[in-house]
Tab-separated table of C-alpha atoms in Angstrom:
chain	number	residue	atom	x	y	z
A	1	UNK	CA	4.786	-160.570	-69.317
A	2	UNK	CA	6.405	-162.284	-71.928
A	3	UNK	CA	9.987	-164.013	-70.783
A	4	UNK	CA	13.183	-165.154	-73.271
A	5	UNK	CA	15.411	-168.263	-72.114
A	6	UNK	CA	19.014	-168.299	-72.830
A	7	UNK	CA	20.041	-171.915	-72.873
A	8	UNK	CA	21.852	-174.756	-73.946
A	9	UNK	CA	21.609	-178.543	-74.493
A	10	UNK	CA	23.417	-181.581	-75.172
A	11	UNK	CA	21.043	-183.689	-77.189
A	12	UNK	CA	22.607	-187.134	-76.971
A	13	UNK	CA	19.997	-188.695	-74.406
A	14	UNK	CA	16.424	-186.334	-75.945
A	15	UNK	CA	14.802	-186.805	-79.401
A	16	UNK	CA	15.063	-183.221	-80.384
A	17	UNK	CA	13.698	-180.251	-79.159
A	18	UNK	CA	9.788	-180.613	-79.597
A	19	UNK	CA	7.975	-182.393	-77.355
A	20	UNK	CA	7.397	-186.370	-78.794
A	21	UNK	CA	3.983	-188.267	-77.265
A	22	UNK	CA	6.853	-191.440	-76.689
A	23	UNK	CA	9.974	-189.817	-75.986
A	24	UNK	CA	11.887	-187.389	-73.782
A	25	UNK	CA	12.334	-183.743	-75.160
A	26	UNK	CA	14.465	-180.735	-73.822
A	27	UNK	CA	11.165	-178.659	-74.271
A	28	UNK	CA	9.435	-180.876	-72.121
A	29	UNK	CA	11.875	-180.901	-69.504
A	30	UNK	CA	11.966	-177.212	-69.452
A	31	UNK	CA	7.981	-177.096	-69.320
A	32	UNK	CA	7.832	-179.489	-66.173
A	33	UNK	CA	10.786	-177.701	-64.730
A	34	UNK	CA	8.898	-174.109	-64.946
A	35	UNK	CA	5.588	-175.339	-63.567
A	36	UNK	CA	6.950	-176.636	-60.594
A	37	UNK	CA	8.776	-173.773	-60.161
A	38	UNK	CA	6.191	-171.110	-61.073
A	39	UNK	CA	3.604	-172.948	-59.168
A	40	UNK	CA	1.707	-172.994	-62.443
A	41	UNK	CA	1.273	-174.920	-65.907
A	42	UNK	CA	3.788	-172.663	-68.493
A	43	UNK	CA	4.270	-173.619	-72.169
A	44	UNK	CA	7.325	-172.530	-74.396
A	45	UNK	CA	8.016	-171.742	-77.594
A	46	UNK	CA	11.582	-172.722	-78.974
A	47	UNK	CA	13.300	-170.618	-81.995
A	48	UNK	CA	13.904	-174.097	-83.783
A	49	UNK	CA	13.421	-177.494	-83.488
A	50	UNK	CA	16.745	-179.487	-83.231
A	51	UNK	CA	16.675	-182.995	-83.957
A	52	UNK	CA	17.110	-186.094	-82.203
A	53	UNK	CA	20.609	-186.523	-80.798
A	54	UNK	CA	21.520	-182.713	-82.149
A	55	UNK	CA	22.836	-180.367	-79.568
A	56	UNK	CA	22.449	-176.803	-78.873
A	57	UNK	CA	25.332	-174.012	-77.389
A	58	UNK	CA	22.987	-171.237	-77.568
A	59	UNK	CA	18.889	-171.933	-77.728
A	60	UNK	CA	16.433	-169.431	-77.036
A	61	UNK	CA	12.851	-170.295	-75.514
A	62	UNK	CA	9.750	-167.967	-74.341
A	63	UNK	CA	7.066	-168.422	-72.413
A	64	UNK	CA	4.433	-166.047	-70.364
A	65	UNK	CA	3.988	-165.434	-67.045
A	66	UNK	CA	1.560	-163.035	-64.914
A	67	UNK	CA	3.777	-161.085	-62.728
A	68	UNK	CA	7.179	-159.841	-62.228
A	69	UNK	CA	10.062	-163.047	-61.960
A	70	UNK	CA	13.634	-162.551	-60.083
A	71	UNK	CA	15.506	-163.803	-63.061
A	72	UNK	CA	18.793	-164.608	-61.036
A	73	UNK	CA	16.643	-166.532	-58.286
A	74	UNK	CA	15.065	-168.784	-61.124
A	75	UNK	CA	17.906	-169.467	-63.277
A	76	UNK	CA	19.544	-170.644	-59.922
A	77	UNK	CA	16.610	-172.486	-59.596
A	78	UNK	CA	16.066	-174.159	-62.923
A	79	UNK	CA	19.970	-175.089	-63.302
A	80	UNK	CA	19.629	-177.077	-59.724
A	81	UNK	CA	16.358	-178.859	-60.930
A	82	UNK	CA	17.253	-180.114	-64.231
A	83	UNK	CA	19.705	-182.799	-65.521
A	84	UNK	CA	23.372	-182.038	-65.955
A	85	UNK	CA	23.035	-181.693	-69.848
A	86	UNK	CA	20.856	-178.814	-69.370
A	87	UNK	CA	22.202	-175.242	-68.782
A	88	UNK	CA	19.678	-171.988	-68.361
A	89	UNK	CA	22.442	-168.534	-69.061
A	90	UNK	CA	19.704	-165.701	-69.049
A	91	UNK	CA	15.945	-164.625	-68.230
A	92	UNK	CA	14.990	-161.267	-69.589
A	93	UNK	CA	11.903	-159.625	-70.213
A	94	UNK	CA	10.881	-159.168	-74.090
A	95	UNK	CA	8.130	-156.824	-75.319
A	96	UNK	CA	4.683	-159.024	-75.397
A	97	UNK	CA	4.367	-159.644	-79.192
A	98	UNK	CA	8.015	-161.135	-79.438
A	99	UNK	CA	8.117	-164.472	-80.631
A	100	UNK	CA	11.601	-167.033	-80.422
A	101	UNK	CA	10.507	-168.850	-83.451
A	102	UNK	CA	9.046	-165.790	-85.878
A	103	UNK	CA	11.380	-163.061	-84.612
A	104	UNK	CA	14.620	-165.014	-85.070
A	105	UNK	CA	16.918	-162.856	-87.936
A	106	UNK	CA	19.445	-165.762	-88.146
A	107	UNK	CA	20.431	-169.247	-87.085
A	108	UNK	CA	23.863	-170.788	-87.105
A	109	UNK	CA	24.910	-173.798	-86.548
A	110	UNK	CA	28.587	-175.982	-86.490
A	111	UNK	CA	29.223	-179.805	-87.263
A	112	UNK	CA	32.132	-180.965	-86.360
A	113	UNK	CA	34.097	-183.554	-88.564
A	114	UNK	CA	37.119	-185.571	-86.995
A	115	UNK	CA	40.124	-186.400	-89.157
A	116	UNK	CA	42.136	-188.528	-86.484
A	117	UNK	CA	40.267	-191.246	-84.545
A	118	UNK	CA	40.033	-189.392	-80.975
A	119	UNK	CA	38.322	-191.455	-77.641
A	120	UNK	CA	37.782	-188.317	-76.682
A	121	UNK	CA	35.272	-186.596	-78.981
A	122	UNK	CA	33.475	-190.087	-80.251
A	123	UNK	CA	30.225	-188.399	-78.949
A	124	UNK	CA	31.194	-184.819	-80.100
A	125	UNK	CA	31.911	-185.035	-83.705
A	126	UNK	CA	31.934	-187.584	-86.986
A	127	UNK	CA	35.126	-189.420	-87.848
A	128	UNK	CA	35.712	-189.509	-91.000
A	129	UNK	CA	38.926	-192.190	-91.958
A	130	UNK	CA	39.389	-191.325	-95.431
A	131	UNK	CA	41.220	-188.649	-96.492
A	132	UNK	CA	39.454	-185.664	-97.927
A	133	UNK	CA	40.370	-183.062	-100.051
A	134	UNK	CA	39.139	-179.634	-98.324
A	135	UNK	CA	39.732	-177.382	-101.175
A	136	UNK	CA	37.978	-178.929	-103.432
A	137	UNK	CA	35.408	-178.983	-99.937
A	138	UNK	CA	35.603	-175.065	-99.657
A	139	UNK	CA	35.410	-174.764	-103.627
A	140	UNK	CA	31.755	-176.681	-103.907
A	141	UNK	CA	30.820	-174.501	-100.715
A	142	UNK	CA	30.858	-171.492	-102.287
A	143	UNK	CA	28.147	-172.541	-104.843
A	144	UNK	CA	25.705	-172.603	-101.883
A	145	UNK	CA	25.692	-169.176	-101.539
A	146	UNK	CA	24.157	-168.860	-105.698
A	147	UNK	CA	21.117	-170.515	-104.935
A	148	UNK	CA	18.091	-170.056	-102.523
A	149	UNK	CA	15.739	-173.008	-103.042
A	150	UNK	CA	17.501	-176.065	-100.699
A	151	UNK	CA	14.648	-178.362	-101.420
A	152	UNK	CA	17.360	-181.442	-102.080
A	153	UNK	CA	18.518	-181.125	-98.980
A	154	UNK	CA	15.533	-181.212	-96.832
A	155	UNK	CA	14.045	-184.408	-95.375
A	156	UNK	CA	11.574	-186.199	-97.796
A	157	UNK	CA	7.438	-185.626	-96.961
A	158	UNK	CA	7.874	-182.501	-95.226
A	159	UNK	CA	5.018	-180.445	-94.634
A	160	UNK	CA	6.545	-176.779	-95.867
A	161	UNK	CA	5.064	-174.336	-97.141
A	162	UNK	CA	8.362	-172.947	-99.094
A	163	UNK	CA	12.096	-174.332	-99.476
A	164	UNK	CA	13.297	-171.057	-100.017
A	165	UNK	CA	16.543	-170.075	-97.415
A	166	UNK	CA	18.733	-167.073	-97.460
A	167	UNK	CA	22.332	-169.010	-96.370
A	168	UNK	CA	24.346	-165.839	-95.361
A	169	UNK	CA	27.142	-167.728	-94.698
A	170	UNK	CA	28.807	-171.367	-95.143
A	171	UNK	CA	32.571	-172.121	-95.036
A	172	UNK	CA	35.154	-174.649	-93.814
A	173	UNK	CA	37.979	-174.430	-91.140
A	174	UNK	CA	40.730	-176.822	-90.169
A	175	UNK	CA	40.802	-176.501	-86.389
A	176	UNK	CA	43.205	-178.778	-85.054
A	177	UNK	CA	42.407	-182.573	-85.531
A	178	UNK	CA	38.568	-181.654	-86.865
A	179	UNK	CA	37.293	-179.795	-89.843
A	180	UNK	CA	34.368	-177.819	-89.154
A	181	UNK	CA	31.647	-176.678	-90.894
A	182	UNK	CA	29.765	-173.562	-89.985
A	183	UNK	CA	26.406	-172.662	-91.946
A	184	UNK	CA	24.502	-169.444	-91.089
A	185	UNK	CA	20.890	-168.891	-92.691
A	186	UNK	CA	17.933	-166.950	-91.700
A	187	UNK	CA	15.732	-170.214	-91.639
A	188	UNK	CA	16.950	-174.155	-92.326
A	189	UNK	CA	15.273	-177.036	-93.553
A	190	UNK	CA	14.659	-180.236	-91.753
A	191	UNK	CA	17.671	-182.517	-92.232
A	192	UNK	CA	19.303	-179.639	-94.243
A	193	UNK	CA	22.560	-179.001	-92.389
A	194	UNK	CA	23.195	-182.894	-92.520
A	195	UNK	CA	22.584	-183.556	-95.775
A	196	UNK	CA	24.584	-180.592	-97.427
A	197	UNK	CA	27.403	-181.874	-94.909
A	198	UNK	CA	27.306	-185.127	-96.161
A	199	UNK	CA	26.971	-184.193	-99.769
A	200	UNK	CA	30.061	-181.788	-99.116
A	201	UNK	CA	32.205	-185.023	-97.702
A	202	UNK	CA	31.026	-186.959	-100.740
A	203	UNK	CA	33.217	-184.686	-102.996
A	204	UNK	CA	35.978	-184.276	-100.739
A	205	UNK	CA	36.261	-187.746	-101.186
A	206	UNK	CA	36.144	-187.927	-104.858
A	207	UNK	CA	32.844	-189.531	-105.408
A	208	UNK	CA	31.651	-186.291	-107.007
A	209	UNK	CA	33.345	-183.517	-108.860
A	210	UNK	CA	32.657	-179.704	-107.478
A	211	UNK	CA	30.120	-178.476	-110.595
A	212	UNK	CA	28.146	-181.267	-109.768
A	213	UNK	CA	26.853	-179.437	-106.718
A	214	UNK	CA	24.965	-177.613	-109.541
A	215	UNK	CA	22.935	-180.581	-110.710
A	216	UNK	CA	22.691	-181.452	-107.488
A	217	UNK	CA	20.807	-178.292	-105.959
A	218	UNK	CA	18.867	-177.952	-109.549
A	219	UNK	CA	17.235	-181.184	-109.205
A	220	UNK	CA	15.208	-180.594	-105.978
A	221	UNK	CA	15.529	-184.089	-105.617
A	222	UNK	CA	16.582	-185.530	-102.070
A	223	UNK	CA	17.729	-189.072	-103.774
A	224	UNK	CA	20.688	-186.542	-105.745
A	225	UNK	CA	22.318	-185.475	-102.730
A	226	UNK	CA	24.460	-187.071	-100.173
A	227	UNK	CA	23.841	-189.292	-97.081
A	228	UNK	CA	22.914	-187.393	-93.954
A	229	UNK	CA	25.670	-187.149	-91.432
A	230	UNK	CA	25.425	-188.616	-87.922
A	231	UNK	CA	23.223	-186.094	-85.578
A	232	UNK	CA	26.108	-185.791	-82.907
A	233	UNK	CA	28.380	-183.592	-84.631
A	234	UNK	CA	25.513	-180.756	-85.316
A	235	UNK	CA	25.426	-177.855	-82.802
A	236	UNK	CA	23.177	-174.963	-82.852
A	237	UNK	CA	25.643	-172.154	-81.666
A	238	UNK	CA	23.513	-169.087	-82.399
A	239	UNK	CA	20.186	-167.616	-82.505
A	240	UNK	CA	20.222	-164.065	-83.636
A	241	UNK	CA	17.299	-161.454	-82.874
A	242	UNK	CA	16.696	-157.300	-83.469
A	243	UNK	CA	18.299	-154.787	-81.083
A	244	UNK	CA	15.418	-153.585	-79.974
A	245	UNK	CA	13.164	-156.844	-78.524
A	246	UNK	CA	14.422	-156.116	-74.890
A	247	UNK	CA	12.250	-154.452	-72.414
């Protein structure tokens, strides 16, 4: 049988999702925590790989497993073995040929920009001091949503085969001290959320006027766009999948 986990993460203390040969991973936390449990080496498959430092409110794993499970005994389980910034919200059954990764309609995911210094989020979201100018912030945005090759935005020397993404949606909300930005494609780029954030903040600062998002996307060229913003203010918030995967 072929099992979907509902979870989420907070990434601070693991270097992304995918299990690293010299570092801690939520994937291989999960893996050691399901062994044990299932009396039984078990491998999963995440539907993305989040990186280092970037957190997750909604990740979806699945893994296979010979034999009926009692989802509400595990998941009682698994949240009383593993560490406090780990939290498992649903087991269910999926037909055999589903796949997290492959099957995945739609990802979304949320940074979170502070506009007033707050002790309280320093971990949660990226201060920015200077004043920005969010229309001109929600203006450039919309040019996003023209174009379907992202290849300035993704991390340099990665192995792709195409840097081709259908953005659905991308906009900007003022929600009480923070501005955040909420991006939702059907696959992303490595580094691509952060660097179309921080190329966004660039001309809501003035350093770039809004057409030159144009240039900017046309060039393909990483060294065009903005910096990358800090890892701590990206969250994964949803994973979207057909109807009809359930068994």
């Amino acid at each position: 049988m072929r099992y979907f986990i509902e979870l989420s993460y907070n990434g601070a203390a693991y270097h992304g999702w995918q299990i690293q040969p010299d570092a801690i991973s939520v994937q291989e936390i999960l893996e050691k925590a399901l062994s044990i449990l299932l009396n039984m080496p078990i491998s999963i498959m995440g539907a993305g790989r989040t990186d280092t430092g970037v957190h997750a409110k909604q990740m979806f794993a699945h893994f296979d497993f010979e034999g009926e499970i009692d989802r509400v005994d595990l998941m009682f389980k698994l949240n009383s073995f593993l560490p406090k910034d780990v939290a498992i919200h649903d087991i269910f059954k999926v037909k055999e040929d589903v796949h997290t990764r492959f099957h995945a309609v739609s990802r979304t995911y949320l940074y979170r920009v502070s506009l007033q210094k707050n002790v309280f989020n320093v971990d949660a979201a990226y201060y920015v001091k200077q004043k920005l100018d969010i229309e001109k912030m929600k203006e450039a945005t919309k040019i996003l949503l023209e174009y379907n090759d992202f290849e300035c935005f993704s991390k340099s020397k990665t192995n792709v085969n195409t840097f081709l993404c259908n953005i659905m949606k991308a906009e900007w909300q003022v929600v009480e001290d923070e501005l955040h930005f909420t991006i939702k494609a059907d696959r992303f780029l490595r580094n691509m959320v952060r660097a179309i954030v921080g190329t966004l903040i660039n001309i809501g600062l003035g350093k770039n006027p809004v057409a030159h998002l144009h240039n900017i996307i046309e060039s393909k060229n990483r060294s065009e766009a903005g910096f990358s913003v800090p890892a701590h203010g990206l969250y994964l918030i949803e994973v979207e999948y057909p109807e009809d995967i359930k068994i």
